[in-house]
Tab-separated table of C-alpha atoms and ligand atoms in Angstrom:
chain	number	residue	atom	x	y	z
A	1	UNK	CA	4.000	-1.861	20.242
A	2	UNK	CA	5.091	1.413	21.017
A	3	UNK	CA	3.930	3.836	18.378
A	4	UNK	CA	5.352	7.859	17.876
A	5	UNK	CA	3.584	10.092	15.771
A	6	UNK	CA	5.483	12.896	13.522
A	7	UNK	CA	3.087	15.751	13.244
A	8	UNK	CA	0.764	14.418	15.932
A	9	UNK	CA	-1.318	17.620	15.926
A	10	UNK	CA	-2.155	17.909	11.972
A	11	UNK	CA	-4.972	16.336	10.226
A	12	UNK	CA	-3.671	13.358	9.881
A	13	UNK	CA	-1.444	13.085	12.988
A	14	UNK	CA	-4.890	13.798	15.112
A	15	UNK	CA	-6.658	10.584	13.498
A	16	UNK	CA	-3.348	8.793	13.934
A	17	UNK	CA	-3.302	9.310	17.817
A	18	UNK	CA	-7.190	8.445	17.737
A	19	UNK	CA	-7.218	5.018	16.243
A	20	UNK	CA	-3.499	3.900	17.659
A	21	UNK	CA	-5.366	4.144	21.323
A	22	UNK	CA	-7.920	2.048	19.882
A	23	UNK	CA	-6.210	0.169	18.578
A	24	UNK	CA	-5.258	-3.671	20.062
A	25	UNK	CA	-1.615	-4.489	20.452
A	26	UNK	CA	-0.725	-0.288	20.299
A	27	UNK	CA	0.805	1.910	22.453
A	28	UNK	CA	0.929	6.182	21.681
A	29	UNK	CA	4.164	6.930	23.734
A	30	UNK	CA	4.441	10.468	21.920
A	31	UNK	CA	3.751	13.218	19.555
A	32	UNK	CA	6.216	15.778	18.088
A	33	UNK	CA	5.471	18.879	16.015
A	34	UNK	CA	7.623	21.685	14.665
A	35	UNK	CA	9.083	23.822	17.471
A	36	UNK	CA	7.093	26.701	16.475
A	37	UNK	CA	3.762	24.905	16.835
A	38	UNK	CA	0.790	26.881	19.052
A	39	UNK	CA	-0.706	23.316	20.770
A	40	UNK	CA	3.459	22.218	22.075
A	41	UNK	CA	2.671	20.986	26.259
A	42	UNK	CA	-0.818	19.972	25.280
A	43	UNK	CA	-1.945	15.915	25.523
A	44	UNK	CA	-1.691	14.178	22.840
A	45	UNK	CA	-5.392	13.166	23.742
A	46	UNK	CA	-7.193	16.595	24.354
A	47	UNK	CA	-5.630	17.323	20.886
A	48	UNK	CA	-7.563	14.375	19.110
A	49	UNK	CA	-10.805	14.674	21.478
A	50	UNK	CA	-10.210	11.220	23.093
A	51	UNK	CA	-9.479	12.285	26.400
A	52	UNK	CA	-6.806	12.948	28.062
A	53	UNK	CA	-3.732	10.594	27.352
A	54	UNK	CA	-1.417	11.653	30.015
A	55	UNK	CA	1.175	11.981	26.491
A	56	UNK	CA	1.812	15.653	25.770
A	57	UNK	CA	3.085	17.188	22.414
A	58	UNK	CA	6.971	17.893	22.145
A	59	UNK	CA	9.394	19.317	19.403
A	60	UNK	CA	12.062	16.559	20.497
A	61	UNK	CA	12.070	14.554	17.392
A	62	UNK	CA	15.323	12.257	18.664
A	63	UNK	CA	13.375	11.516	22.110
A	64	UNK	CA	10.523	10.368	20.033
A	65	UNK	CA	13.145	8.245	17.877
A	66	UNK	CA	14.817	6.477	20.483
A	67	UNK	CA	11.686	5.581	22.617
A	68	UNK	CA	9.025	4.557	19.953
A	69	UNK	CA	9.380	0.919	18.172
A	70	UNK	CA	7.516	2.340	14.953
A	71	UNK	CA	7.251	6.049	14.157
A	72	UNK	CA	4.335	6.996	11.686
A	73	UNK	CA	4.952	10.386	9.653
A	74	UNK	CA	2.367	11.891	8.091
A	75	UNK	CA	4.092	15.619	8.041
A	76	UNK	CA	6.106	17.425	4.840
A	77	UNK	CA	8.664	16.146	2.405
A	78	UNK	CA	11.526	17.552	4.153
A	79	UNK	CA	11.010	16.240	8.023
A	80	UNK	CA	10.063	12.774	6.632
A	81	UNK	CA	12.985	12.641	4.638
A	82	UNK	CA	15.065	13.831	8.046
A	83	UNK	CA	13.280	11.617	9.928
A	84	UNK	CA	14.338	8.444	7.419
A	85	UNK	CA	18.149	9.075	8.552
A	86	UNK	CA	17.153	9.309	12.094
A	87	UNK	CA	15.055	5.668	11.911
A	88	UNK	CA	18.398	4.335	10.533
A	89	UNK	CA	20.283	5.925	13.089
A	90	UNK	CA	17.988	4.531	16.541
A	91	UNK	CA	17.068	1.600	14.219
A	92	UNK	CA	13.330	2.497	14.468
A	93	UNK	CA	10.623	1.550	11.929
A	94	UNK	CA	8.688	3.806	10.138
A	95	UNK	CA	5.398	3.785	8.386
A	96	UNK	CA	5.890	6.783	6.145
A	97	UNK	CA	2.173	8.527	4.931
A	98	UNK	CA	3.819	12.462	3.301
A	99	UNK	CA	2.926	12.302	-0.142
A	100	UNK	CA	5.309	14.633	-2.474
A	101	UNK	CA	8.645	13.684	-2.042
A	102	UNK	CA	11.154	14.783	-4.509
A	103	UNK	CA	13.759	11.915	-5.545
A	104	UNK	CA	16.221	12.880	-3.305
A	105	UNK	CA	14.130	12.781	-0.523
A	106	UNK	CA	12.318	9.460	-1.824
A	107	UNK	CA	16.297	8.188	-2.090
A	108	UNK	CA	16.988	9.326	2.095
A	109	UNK	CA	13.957	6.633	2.682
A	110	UNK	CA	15.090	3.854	0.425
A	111	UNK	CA	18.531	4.266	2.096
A	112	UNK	CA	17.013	4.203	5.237
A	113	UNK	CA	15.463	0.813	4.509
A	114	UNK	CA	18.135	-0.984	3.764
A	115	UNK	CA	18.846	-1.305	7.648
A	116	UNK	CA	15.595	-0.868	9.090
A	117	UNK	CA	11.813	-1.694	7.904
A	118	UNK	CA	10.352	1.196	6.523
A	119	UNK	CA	6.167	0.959	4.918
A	120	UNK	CA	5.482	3.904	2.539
A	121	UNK	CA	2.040	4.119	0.846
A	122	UNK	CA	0.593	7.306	-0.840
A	123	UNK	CA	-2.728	6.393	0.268
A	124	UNK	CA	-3.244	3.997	3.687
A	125	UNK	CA	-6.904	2.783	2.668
A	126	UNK	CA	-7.780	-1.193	1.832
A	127	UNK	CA	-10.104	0.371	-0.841
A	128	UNK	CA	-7.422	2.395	-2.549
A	129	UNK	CA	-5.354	-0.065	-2.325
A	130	UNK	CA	-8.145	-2.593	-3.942
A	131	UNK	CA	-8.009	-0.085	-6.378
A	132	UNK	CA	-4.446	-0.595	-7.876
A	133	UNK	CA	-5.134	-3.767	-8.827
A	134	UNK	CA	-8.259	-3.037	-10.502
A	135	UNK	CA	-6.455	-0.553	-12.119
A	136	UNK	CA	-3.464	-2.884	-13.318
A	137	UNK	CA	-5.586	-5.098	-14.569
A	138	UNK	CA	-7.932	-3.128	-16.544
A	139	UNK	CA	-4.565	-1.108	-18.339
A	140	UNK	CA	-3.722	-4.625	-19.367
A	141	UNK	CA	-6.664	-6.036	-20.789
A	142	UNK	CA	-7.761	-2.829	-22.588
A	143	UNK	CA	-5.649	-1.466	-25.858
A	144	UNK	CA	-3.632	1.806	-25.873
A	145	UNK	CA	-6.879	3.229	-28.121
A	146	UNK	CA	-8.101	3.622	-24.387
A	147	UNK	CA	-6.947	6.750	-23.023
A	148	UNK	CA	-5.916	6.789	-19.326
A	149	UNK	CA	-6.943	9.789	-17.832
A	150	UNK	CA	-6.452	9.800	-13.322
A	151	UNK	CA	-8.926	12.608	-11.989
A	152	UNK	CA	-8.498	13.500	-8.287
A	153	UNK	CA	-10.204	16.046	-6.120
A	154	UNK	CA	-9.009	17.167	-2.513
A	155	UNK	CA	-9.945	19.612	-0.052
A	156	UNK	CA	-8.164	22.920	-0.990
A	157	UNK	CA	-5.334	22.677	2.245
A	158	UNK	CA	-3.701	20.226	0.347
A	159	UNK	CA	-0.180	21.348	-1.058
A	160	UNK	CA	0.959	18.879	-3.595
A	161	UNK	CA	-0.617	17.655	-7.391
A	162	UNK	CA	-1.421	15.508	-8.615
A	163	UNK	CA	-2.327	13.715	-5.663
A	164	UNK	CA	0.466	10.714	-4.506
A	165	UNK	CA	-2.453	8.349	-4.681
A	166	UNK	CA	-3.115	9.842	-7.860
A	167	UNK	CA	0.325	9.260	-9.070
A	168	UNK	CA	0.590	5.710	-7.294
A	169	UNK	CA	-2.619	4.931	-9.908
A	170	UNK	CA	-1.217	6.582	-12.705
A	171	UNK	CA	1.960	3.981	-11.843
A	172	UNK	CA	-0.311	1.442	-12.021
A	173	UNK	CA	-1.911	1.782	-15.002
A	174	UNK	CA	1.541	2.075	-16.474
A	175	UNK	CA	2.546	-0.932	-14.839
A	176	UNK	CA	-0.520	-3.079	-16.446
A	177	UNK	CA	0.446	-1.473	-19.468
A	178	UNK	CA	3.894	-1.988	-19.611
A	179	UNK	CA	5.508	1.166	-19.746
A	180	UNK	CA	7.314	3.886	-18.003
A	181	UNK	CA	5.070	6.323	-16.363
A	182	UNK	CA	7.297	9.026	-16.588
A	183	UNK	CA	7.637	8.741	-20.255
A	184	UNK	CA	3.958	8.795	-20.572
A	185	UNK	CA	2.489	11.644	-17.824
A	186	UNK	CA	0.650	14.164	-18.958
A	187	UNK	CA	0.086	16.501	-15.993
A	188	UNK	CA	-0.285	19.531	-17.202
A	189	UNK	CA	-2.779	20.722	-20.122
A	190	UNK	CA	-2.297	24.969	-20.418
A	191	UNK	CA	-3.307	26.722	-23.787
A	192	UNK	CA	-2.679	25.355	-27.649
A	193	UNK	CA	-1.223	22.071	-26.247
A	194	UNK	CA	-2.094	19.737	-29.504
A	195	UNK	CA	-4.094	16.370	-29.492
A	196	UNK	CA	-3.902	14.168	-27.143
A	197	UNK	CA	-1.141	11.331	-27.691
A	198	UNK	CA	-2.054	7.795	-27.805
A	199	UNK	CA	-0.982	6.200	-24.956
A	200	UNK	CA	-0.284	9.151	-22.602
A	201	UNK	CA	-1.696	9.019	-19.282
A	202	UNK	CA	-3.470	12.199	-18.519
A	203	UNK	CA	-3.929	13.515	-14.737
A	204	UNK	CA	-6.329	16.279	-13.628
A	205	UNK	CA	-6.707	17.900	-10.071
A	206	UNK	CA	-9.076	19.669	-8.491
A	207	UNK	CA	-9.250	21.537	-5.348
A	208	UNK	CA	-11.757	22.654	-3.067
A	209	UNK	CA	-13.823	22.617	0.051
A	210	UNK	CA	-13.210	19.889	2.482
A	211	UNK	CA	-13.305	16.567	0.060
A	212	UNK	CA	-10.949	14.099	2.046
A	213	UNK	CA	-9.823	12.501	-1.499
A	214	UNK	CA	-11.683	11.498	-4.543
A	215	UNK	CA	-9.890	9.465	-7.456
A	216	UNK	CA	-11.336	8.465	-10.913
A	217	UNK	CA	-9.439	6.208	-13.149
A	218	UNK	CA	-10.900	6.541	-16.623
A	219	UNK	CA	-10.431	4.388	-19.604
A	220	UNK	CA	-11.671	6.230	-22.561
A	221	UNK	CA	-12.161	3.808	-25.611
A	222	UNK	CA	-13.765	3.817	-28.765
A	223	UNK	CA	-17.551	3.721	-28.113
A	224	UNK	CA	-17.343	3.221	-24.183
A	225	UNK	CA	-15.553	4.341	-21.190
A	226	UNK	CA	-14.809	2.414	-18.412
A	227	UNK	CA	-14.183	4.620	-15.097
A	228	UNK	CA	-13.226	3.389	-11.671
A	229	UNK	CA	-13.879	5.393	-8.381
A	230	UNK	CA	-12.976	5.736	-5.094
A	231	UNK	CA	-14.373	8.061	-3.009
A	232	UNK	CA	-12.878	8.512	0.791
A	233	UNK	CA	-15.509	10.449	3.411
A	234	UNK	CA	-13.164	10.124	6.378
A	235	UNK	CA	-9.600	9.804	7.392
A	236	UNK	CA	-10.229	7.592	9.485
A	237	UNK	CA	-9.861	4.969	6.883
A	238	UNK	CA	-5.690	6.304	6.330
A	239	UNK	CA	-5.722	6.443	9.481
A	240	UNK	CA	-6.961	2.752	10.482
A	241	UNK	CA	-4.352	1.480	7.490
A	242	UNK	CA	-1.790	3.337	8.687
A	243	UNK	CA	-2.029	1.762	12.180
A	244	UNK	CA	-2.394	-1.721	10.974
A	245	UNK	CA	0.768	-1.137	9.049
A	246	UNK	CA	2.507	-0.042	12.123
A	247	UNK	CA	1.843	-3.045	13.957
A	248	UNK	CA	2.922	-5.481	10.955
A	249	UNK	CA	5.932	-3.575	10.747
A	250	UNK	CA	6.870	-3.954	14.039
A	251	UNK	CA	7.805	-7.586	13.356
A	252	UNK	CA	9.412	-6.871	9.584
A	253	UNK	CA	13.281	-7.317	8.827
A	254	UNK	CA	14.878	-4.232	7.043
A	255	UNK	CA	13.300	-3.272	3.484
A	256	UNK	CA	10.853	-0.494	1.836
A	257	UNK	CA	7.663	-2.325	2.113
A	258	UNK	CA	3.911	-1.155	0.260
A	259	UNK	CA	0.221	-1.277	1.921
A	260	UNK	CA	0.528	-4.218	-0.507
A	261	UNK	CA	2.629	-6.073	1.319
A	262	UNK	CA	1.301	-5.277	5.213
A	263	UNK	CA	-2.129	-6.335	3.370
A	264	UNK	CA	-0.570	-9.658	1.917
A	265	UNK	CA	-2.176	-8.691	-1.739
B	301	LIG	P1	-1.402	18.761	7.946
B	301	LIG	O1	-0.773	20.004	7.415
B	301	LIG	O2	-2.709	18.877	8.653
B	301	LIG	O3	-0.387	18.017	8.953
B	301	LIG	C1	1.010	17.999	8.806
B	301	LIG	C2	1.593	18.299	10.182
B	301	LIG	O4	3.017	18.158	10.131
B	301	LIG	C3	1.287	19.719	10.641
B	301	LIG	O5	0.622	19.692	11.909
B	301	LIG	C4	2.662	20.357	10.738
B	301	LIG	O6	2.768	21.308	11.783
B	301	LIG	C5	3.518	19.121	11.014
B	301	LIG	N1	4.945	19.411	10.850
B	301	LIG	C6	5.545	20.270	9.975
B	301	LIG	N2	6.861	20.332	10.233
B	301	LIG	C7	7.112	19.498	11.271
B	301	LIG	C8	8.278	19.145	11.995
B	301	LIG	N3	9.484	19.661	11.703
B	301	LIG	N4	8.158	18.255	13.005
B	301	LIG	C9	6.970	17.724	13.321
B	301	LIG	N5	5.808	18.038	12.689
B	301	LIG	C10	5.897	18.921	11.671
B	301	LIG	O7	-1.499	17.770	6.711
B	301	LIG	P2	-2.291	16.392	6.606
B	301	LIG	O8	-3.574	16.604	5.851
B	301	LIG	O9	-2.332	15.714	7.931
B	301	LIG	O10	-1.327	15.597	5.607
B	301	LIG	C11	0.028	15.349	5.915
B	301	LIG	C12	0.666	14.535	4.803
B	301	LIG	O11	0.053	13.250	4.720
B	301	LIG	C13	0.510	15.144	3.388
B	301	LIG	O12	1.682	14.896	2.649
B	301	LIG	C14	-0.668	14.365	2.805
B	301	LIG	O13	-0.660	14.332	1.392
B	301	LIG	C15	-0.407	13.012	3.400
B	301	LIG	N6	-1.563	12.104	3.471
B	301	LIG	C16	-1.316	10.809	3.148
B	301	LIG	C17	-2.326	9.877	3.265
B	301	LIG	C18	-2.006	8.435	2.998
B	301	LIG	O14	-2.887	7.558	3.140
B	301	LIG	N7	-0.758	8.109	2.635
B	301	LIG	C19	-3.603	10.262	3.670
B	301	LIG	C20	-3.823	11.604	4.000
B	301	LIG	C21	-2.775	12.522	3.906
């Protein structure tokens, strides 16, 4: 499978290019980054301390397009969102990993997959993704007198918050629960906000250091709290998921698939 990379020299894009090459069954046939990037002429290889790839970093995002089967984009809102119209335009999948898209942007991708199989997950890992359903199924068992509160730290590069994994949990907690997450978020708490209202989900972030991605669901009951964790110490778990999704996309018919699906949960 030939496999592109969007962003191939961030922190992401550097484990991407890693564990694609070791990867069985995957081919990296190019990186892009923003035309004003410092490392633009330099292999794709050197740049994620594998070696020397004989690939080298380029700006030209419709080059990448047209030769790659599967694209994986783990850059900003905006390029992935560009990058959605351009998959639909060379017909190329894409395993999307940028976390903070606004609706508009989240629309560009769902358009995108109804002519071409697209995977977006706000967190690549099988234990995240274990996760959910833990989640789920707690929010359903336990009453609405257990308050939902979704802690997340991250190291303090990261740009948007709560967290997309964050969020995705939040959505799952309001799925087991059977209501709208949006009605529900609390994501702010600033000054003389009140007490808290049954069944609101509450989200907290922190920020600091180099923490790769810490999330804590907590149910809060009467008399007991029940909290589930997930703690990730390397990227190379996103990065690993995000590979495996690239090669079971390869063989998917158009649609907007989850790490569910490409994990067969
Ligand atoms: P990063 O800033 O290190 O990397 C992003 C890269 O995108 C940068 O190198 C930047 O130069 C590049 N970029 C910006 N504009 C570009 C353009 N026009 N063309 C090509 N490249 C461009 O950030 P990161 O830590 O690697 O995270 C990237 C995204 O992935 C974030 O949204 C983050 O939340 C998300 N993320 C998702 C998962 C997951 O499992 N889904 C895991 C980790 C990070």
């Amino acid at each position: 499978m030939k496999i592109g990379i969007m962003g191939a020299a961030g922190r992401m894009g550097r484990m991407l290019v890693a564990a694609v090459n070791a990867a069985q069954g995957g081919e990296v046939i190019g990186g892009v980054e923003a035309e004003s990037h410092p490392d633009l002429g330099a292999d794709l290889g050197a740049l994620a301390d594998i070696g020397p790839l004989g690939v080298v970093l380029t700006s030209d995002v419709e080059a990448l397009f047209q030769t790659a089967d599967v694209v994986v984009d783990f850059t900003v809102p905006f390029v992935t969102a560009q990058n959605a119209g351009l998959a639909q335009k060379t017909n190329t999948k894409m395993v999307i990993g940028t976390t903070g898209l606004d609706d508009d942007q989240q629309q560009a991708i769902a358009n995108a997959s109804k002519t071409v199989a697209m995977v977006q997950a706000a967190n690549y890992s099988v234990g995240v993704n274990v996760l959910m359903g833990l989640v789920e199924q707690t929010a359903r068992i336990l009453p609405e007198q257990y308050d939902i509160e979704v802690l997340e730290m991250h190291h303090h590069h990261k740009i948007d918050a709560p967290s997309g994994t964050a969020l995705a949990l939040g959505q799952a907690a309001a799925d087991g629960r059977g209501v709208n997450l949006n009605d529900v978020a609390d994501k702010v708490r600033d000054g003389n906000v009140g007490a808290r209202r049954q069944g609101d989900i509450g989200f907290a972030t922190l920020r600091g250091g180099d923490v790769v991605g810490d999330h804590t669901v907590m149910f809060a009951g009467p008399g007991e709290r029940v909290e589930i964790t997930h703690k990730a110490a390397s990227r190379e778990v996103f990065a690993n998921g995000a590979v495996r999704a690239a090669l079971w996309a390869g063989n998917q018919t158009p649609g907007l698939y989850s790490m569910q699906d490409v994990l067969g949960f």
